[in-house]
Coordinates of C-alpha atoms in Angstrom, one line a residue:
M1 CA -51.8 53.0 117.6
K2 CA -54.1 56.1 116.2
F3 CA -53.9 59.1 114.9
K4 CA -56.8 62.0 114.4
S5 CA -56.4 64.7 112.6
F6 CA -52.8 63.3 111.4
T7 CA -51.7 65.0 115.1
F8 CA -49.3 62.3 116.7
N9 CA -50.0 61.3 119.9
F10 CA -47.5 61.4 122.3
Q11 CA -48.5 59.5 124.8
I12 CA -49.1 56.5 123.2
F13 CA -45.8 57.1 121.8
T14 CA -44.3 56.8 124.8
K15 CA -46.3 53.6 126.1
H16 CA -44.7 51.5 123.4
Q17 CA -41.5 53.0 123.0
H18 CA -39.6 50.5 124.8
H19 CA -41.1 47.8 122.9
L20 CA -40.9 49.6 119.3
L21 CA -37.7 50.6 119.5
S22 CA -36.3 47.1 120.2
A23 CA -37.1 46.6 116.7
T24 CA -33.9 46.8 114.4
P25 CA -34.2 50.3 112.0
S26 CA -35.2 48.2 108.9
N27 CA -37.8 47.2 111.2
N28 CA -38.7 49.4 113.7
P29 CA -42.7 51.2 112.5
L30 CA -41.6 54.6 113.8
M31 CA -39.6 54.8 111.6
A32 CA -41.8 54.8 109.6
L33 CA -44.1 57.4 111.2
S34 CA -41.7 59.8 111.1
T35 CA -42.1 60.1 107.4
L36 CA -45.5 61.7 108.0
A37 CA -46.4 65.3 107.4
E38 CA -47.2 65.9 111.0
T39 CA -46.0 67.8 114.5
L40 CA -46.3 65.5 116.7
T41 CA -47.8 67.5 119.3
S42 CA -50.2 71.2 117.8
H43 CA -50.3 72.9 121.5
C44 CA -49.2 76.2 120.7
T45 CA -50.0 78.4 123.9
E46 CA -46.7 79.0 125.8
S47 CA -46.7 78.3 128.9
P48 CA -44.7 80.4 131.9
S49 CA -43.1 76.8 132.7
V50 CA -41.8 76.4 130.1
A51 CA -40.4 79.5 129.5
D52 CA -38.4 79.5 132.9
A53 CA -37.3 75.9 131.7
D54 CA -33.8 76.9 131.8
D55 CA -33.9 78.4 135.3
R56 CA -35.3 74.8 136.9
L57 CA -32.7 73.1 135.2
C58 CA -30.6 75.5 137.1
S59 CA -31.5 75.2 140.2
D60 CA -30.0 71.2 140.6
G61 CA -26.7 72.1 138.2
T62 CA -24.7 69.8 140.8
E63 CA -26.8 67.0 139.8
T64 CA -24.7 64.8 138.0
S65 CA -23.7 60.9 137.5
P66 CA -20.4 59.4 138.0
P67 CA -19.0 58.2 134.6
A68 CA -19.7 54.9 134.1
P69 CA -16.3 52.2 134.5
S70 CA -14.0 52.6 131.4
L71 CA -14.2 49.7 128.8
K72 CA -11.0 48.1 127.5
A73 CA -9.8 49.9 124.5
E74 CA -10.2 47.3 122.4
S75 CA -13.5 47.2 123.0
L76 CA -14.7 51.0 123.9
F77 CA -17.3 51.6 121.0
F78 CA -20.3 49.5 120.9
G79 CA -21.9 50.7 117.4
S80 CA -25.4 49.9 118.0
P81 CA -27.4 47.6 121.0
D82 CA -27.1 44.8 118.9
G83 CA -22.8 44.1 120.0
Y84 CA -20.0 45.4 119.4
L85 CA -18.3 47.1 117.2
N86 CA -14.4 47.3 116.4
R87 CA -12.9 51.1 115.7
E88 CA -13.0 50.5 111.9
A89 CA -16.0 49.0 111.5
R90 CA -17.5 52.0 113.8
I91 CA -15.6 54.7 111.2
E92 CA -17.4 52.5 107.8
K93 CA -20.8 52.9 109.6
A94 CA -20.5 56.6 110.3
W95 CA -19.3 57.3 106.8
S96 CA -22.3 55.3 105.5
H97 CA -25.2 57.3 107.4
W98 CA -23.2 60.6 106.7
K99 CA -23.6 59.6 102.6
N100 CA -26.5 57.9 103.1
L101 CA -28.6 61.2 104.0
G102 CA -26.4 63.0 100.6
E103 CA -23.3 64.5 102.6
P104 CA -24.9 68.0 103.4
K105 CA -23.5 70.5 103.6
L106 CA -25.4 73.2 104.8
I107 CA -26.9 73.2 107.9
V108 CA -28.9 74.9 110.4
A109 CA -26.8 75.3 113.5
P110 CA -28.7 74.9 116.9
M111 CA -30.1 77.9 118.2
V112 CA -31.9 78.1 121.8
D113 CA -35.1 79.0 121.2
N114 CA -34.5 80.4 116.9
S115 CA -34.0 77.0 114.8
E116 CA -37.8 75.2 116.3
L117 CA -39.8 74.2 112.6
P118 CA -41.2 76.5 111.4
F119 CA -37.6 78.5 111.0
R120 CA -35.6 75.1 109.3
I121 CA -38.6 74.9 106.9
L122 CA -37.7 78.3 106.1
C123 CA -34.4 77.7 106.2
R124 CA -34.4 74.2 103.9
K125 CA -36.8 76.2 101.5
Y126 CA -33.6 78.0 100.5
G127 CA -30.7 75.9 101.1
A128 CA -30.0 74.6 103.6
E129 CA -28.9 70.7 103.5
A130 CA -29.6 69.6 107.1
A131 CA -30.8 72.0 110.3
Y132 CA -30.5 71.1 114.2
T133 CA -33.5 71.4 116.4
P134 CA -32.8 73.9 119.7
M135 CA -30.8 72.8 122.4
L136 CA -33.3 71.0 124.6
H137 CA -32.7 69.7 128.3
S138 CA -33.0 66.8 129.1
R139 CA -34.1 66.5 132.2
I140 CA -36.9 68.9 131.4
F141 CA -37.5 66.6 128.1
S142 CA -38.1 63.6 130.0
E143 CA -40.4 64.4 133.0
N144 CA -42.9 67.4 130.9
E145 CA -45.0 66.4 128.2
K146 CA -46.0 69.9 128.2
Y147 CA -42.7 70.9 127.4
R148 CA -42.2 68.2 124.5
S149 CA -45.2 69.2 122.8
Q150 CA -43.9 72.7 122.5
E151 CA -40.7 72.6 122.3
F152 CA -40.4 69.4 119.3
T153 CA -42.2 69.4 116.9
T154 CA -41.5 68.1 112.8
C155 CA -42.4 66.9 110.0
K156 CA -42.1 64.5 106.5
E157 CA -40.3 67.3 104.8
D158 CA -37.8 68.3 107.8
R159 CA -34.9 66.1 107.4
P160 CA -32.0 65.1 107.7
L161 CA -32.7 66.2 111.6
F162 CA -30.2 66.5 114.2
V163 CA -32.4 67.0 117.9
Q164 CA -29.8 68.5 120.5
F165 CA -30.0 68.4 124.1
C166 CA -28.1 69.4 126.7
A167 CA -27.5 66.8 129.9
N168 CA -25.2 66.4 133.1
N169 CA -26.3 62.7 133.2
P170 CA -26.0 59.8 131.2
E171 CA -29.3 57.9 132.1
T172 CA -31.4 61.3 131.8
L173 CA -29.8 62.0 129.1
L174 CA -30.2 59.0 127.2
E175 CA -34.1 58.4 128.4
A176 CA -35.3 62.3 126.3
A177 CA -32.8 60.3 123.8
R178 CA -34.9 57.3 123.6
R179 CA -38.1 59.8 122.9
V180 CA -37.4 61.3 119.7
E181 CA -34.6 58.9 118.1
A182 CA -37.1 57.2 115.8
Y183 CA -37.5 60.6 114.5
C184 CA -33.5 62.2 113.7
D185 CA -31.1 61.5 112.1
Y186 CA -28.6 62.6 114.6
I187 CA -29.0 62.8 119.0
D188 CA -26.7 65.7 119.6
I189 CA -24.9 66.0 123.2
N190 CA -24.3 70.0 123.1
L191 CA -20.6 70.1 124.4
G192 CA -20.1 74.0 123.3
C193 CA -22.7 76.6 124.8
P194 CA -20.8 79.0 126.7
Q195 CA -23.0 81.5 128.4
R196 CA -23.8 82.0 132.3
I197 CA -27.1 79.9 131.8
A198 CA -25.0 76.7 131.2
R199 CA -22.4 77.8 133.7
R200 CA -25.5 77.8 136.1
G201 CA -26.8 74.3 135.0
N202 CA -24.1 72.1 134.5
Y203 CA -24.2 71.6 130.9
G204 CA -22.9 73.0 127.7
S205 CA -19.0 73.8 127.0
F206 CA -18.5 74.1 131.0
L207 CA -18.7 70.6 130.7
M208 CA -15.1 70.3 129.4
D209 CA -14.4 70.8 132.9
N210 CA -14.8 67.0 133.2
L211 CA -14.1 65.2 130.7
P212 CA -15.2 61.5 132.0
L213 CA -18.8 62.6 132.0
I214 CA -18.5 64.0 128.9
K215 CA -17.6 60.7 127.8
S216 CA -19.5 58.5 129.6
L217 CA -22.4 61.0 128.2
V218 CA -21.1 59.9 124.6
E219 CA -20.9 56.4 125.4
K220 CA -24.0 55.9 127.5
L221 CA -25.9 57.2 123.9
A222 CA -24.0 55.0 121.2
Y223 CA -23.9 51.6 123.2
N224 CA -28.0 51.9 123.5
L225 CA -29.2 54.0 120.2
H226 CA -29.7 52.7 116.9
T227 CA -30.2 56.7 116.2
P228 CA -26.2 57.5 115.4
V229 CA -25.1 60.5 117.9
S230 CA -23.3 63.4 117.2
C231 CA -21.2 66.0 119.3
K232 CA -20.9 70.7 118.6
I233 CA -18.0 71.5 120.9
R234 CA -16.0 74.7 121.8
I235 CA -11.9 74.7 120.9
F236 CA -9.6 74.4 124.1
A237 CA -7.3 77.1 123.8
D238 CA -4.4 75.0 123.4
L239 CA -4.3 73.4 120.7
Q240 CA -3.5 69.9 121.7
D241 CA -5.4 69.9 124.1
T242 CA -8.9 70.5 121.4
I243 CA -7.0 67.5 119.5
N244 CA -6.9 65.0 123.0
Y245 CA -10.7 66.4 123.2
A246 CA -11.4 65.4 120.0
K247 CA -10.3 62.0 119.9
M248 CA -11.7 61.1 122.7
L249 CA -15.4 61.8 121.6
E250 CA -14.6 59.7 118.6
D251 CA -12.6 57.3 120.6
A252 CA -16.2 57.1 123.1
G253 CA -19.0 56.8 119.7
C254 CA -19.4 60.1 118.9
S255 CA -19.9 59.8 115.2
L256 CA -19.8 63.6 113.7
L257 CA -17.9 66.2 115.2
A258 CA -19.0 70.4 115.0
V259 CA -16.7 72.4 115.8
H260 CA -17.1 75.9 116.7
G261 CA -13.5 77.1 115.9
R262 CA -13.9 79.9 119.2
T263 CA -13.0 79.0 122.8
R264 CA -15.7 78.8 126.2
D265 CA -14.5 82.2 126.9
E266 CA -14.9 83.9 123.4
K267 CA -18.6 84.9 123.7
D268 CA -18.5 87.5 121.1
G269 CA -19.0 86.3 117.5
K270 CA -19.7 89.3 116.0
K271 CA -15.6 90.8 117.5
I272 CA -13.4 87.4 117.9
R273 CA -13.0 85.5 114.6
A274 CA -13.1 81.7 114.5
N275 CA -10.6 80.2 114.7
W276 CA -10.2 78.0 111.0
D277 CA -7.0 76.2 111.3
A278 CA -8.1 74.9 115.1
I279 CA -10.9 73.6 112.8
R280 CA -8.6 71.8 109.7
T281 CA -6.1 70.3 112.7
V282 CA -9.3 68.1 114.4
K283 CA -10.4 67.0 110.8
N284 CA -7.4 66.6 109.9
A285 CA -7.4 64.2 113.3
L286 CA -10.3 62.3 112.9
K287 CA -11.8 59.7 110.9
I288 CA -15.3 60.7 111.2
P289 CA -17.3 63.5 109.5
V290 CA -16.7 67.1 111.2
L291 CA -18.9 70.4 110.3
A292 CA -17.5 73.8 110.7
N293 CA -19.0 76.6 112.8
G294 CA -18.1 79.8 112.6
N295 CA -17.7 82.8 110.3
I296 CA -20.2 82.3 108.4
R297 CA -22.1 84.9 107.5
H298 CA -22.5 84.5 103.1
M299 CA -21.8 82.0 100.2
G300 CA -18.3 83.5 99.6
D301 CA -17.1 82.5 104.2
V302 CA -18.9 78.6 102.9
K303 CA -16.1 78.5 99.8
N304 CA -14.1 79.3 101.8
C305 CA -14.6 77.6 104.5
L306 CA -14.3 74.1 103.2
D307 CA -11.8 75.3 101.2
Q308 CA -9.4 76.1 104.5
T309 CA -10.8 73.3 106.6
G310 CA -11.8 70.2 104.4
V311 CA -14.8 69.8 106.4
D312 CA -17.9 68.0 105.5
G313 CA -20.2 71.3 105.9
V314 CA -20.5 73.8 107.6
L315 CA -23.1 76.1 110.3
S316 CA -24.7 79.1 110.1
A317 CA -26.3 80.4 113.1
E318 CA -25.9 84.6 113.5
S319 CA -26.5 84.8 110.2
L320 CA -29.3 82.8 108.6
L321 CA -31.6 84.9 111.9
E322 CA -31.1 87.7 109.7
N323 CA -31.1 85.8 106.7
P324 CA -32.9 82.6 106.7
A325 CA -32.3 82.4 102.3
L326 CA -28.2 82.9 103.0
F327 CA -27.9 79.7 101.5
A328 CA -29.6 80.3 98.4
G329 CA -27.0 82.8 98.0
P330 CA -26.9 87.0 96.6
R331 CA -29.9 87.9 98.5
T332 CA -32.8 88.2 96.1
V333 CA -36.1 87.4 98.6
D334 CA -37.9 90.5 100.4
Q335 CA -37.3 90.0 103.9
G336 CA -41.0 91.2 104.5
D337 CA -41.4 88.2 101.8
L338 CA -39.7 86.1 104.4
V339 CA -41.5 87.0 107.5
V340 CA -44.7 86.5 106.0
E341 CA -43.9 83.2 104.5
Y342 CA -42.1 82.5 108.3
L343 CA -45.4 83.5 109.9
K344 CA -48.1 81.2 107.4
L345 CA -45.5 78.1 108.8
C346 CA -46.0 79.1 111.8
E347 CA -49.1 79.3 111.7
K348 CA -49.0 75.2 109.8
Y349 CA -46.3 74.7 113.0
P350 CA -47.7 75.9 116.5
V351 CA -44.1 77.2 118.4
P352 CA -44.2 79.4 121.6
W353 CA -44.7 83.4 120.2
R354 CA -41.4 83.7 122.2
M355 CA -39.7 82.6 119.0
I356 CA -41.9 83.5 116.5
R357 CA -41.6 87.5 118.2
S358 CA -37.8 87.0 118.0
H359 CA -37.7 86.2 114.7
V360 CA -39.3 88.8 113.7
H361 CA -37.5 91.3 115.7
K362 CA -33.4 89.5 114.1
M363 CA -35.2 89.7 110.2
L364 CA -36.4 92.5 110.3
G365 CA -34.0 94.6 112.2
E366 CA -32.3 96.6 109.1
W367 CA -36.0 97.6 109.1
F368 CA -36.7 98.8 111.9
R369 CA -33.8 100.3 111.9
V370 CA -34.6 103.1 109.8
H371 CA -38.3 103.6 111.1
P372 CA -37.7 102.9 115.3
Q373 CA -41.3 103.4 115.7
V374 CA -42.6 100.6 114.2
R375 CA -41.0 98.7 116.6
E376 CA -41.7 100.3 118.9
D377 CA -45.2 99.8 118.5
L378 CA -44.1 95.9 118.4
N379 CA -42.3 95.3 121.7
K380 CA -45.5 97.2 123.0
Q381 CA -47.6 94.2 122.3
S382 CA -47.1 92.0 125.3
K383 CA -50.1 89.3 123.3
L384 CA -49.0 88.8 119.3
S385 CA -51.8 87.8 116.7
F386 CA -51.0 86.9 113.4
E387 CA -53.0 89.7 112.2
F388 CA -50.9 92.0 114.2
L389 CA -47.9 90.9 112.2
Y390 CA -49.5 90.5 108.7
D391 CA -50.0 93.8 109.3
M392 CA -46.9 95.4 110.7
V393 CA -45.2 94.0 107.2
N394 CA -47.8 95.9 105.3
Q395 CA -46.7 99.3 107.2
L396 CA -43.1 98.5 106.8
R397 CA -43.4 98.4 102.8
D398 CA -45.9 101.5 102.9
L399 CA -43.3 103.3 104.6
G400 CA -41.4 102.9 101.2
V401 CA -38.4 101.1 103.7
K402 CA -38.9 97.9 101.2
D403 CA -36.1 99.4 98.4
G404 CA -33.2 101.3 100.6
V405 CA -33.1 97.8 102.3
Q406 CA -33.4 95.7 99.8
V407 CA -29.9 98.5 97.9
H408 CA -28.5 98.4 101.5
C409 CA -28.2 94.7 101.8
A410 CA -26.8 93.9 99.0
K411 CA -23.5 95.7 99.9
S412 CA -22.8 94.7 102.6

């Protein structure tokens, strides 16, 4: 195995992964590689085939594998490829892993195209203690090298890390998970995406209509991976259905559950409050660590959520996009400075320009509302450059927007 300029060769990893992953976690050489300060690849050019990945996945939305035969209750969960674990041992192992990670409380939620490496590193600098990758399509990740090289990068500072996949086929999910398990702390299954693209692709929250398939996805990973399996879900309208669902995931091998306190139909987080009572009930019903997602806009919400639900950590998504320093407490960091920091991280850890454009819009949203002509100029750029974006931040500062926005944000 060779390295060039500290950039990991993904093809070499794929060729040798079967042999390396057969080692136990303690002697697995890839575990050591995951601490190196390099991205898995250094590609930064956006490919149309990658940008259209959602539509390509949806073209075969009916592709599912029948669930594996259910195992007897007394030996339902295997825990690792090394042998069977009973329920008590599994719970103990789940908590031991969580505690070894430092029991992170402040976590960057998975966001399609928006929780990529540079953004994760920026959030970690300002208080985030763990982070999810964006949702990755398991089939495309397994088949498409360019997709893998552009959509998943990491480095030694990027831990603890959840790598999230959407899937509707256990074998395909396992193949994708095996490619990254040495570089993360959890393999996460996206069971919560409520968007139309998820309906068309038959993944995310739309798998709630096929619980046996969900169970087979979790069991397939739990039986075959060394890295623990986590799941992110939405709640059912009926509380008892939610409890039964969560318990099924726990029994199937889920070692950590993140609960978004809204139903599949409740898509507008700004208009519909997340149901913390439902999250508290799930937390009380399970034995594994549970995380809460929803209504986290500032650190006061973090404290209230932890107090009211008893969960082991909280996730934030939209609020972090607007303010990556949210977990640092009261706003003291200028938005322009945050954008500049983010751009410098993108230069160090290249990602597709569509991600960069999206983050700049989110972080400078308040500034653009004051000076919409600058936003319009940004939107006209078919191709971006770092020079253009740095100049744009300076232009906004010269227009005198800085102080006004800071005052506004402090009052909100």
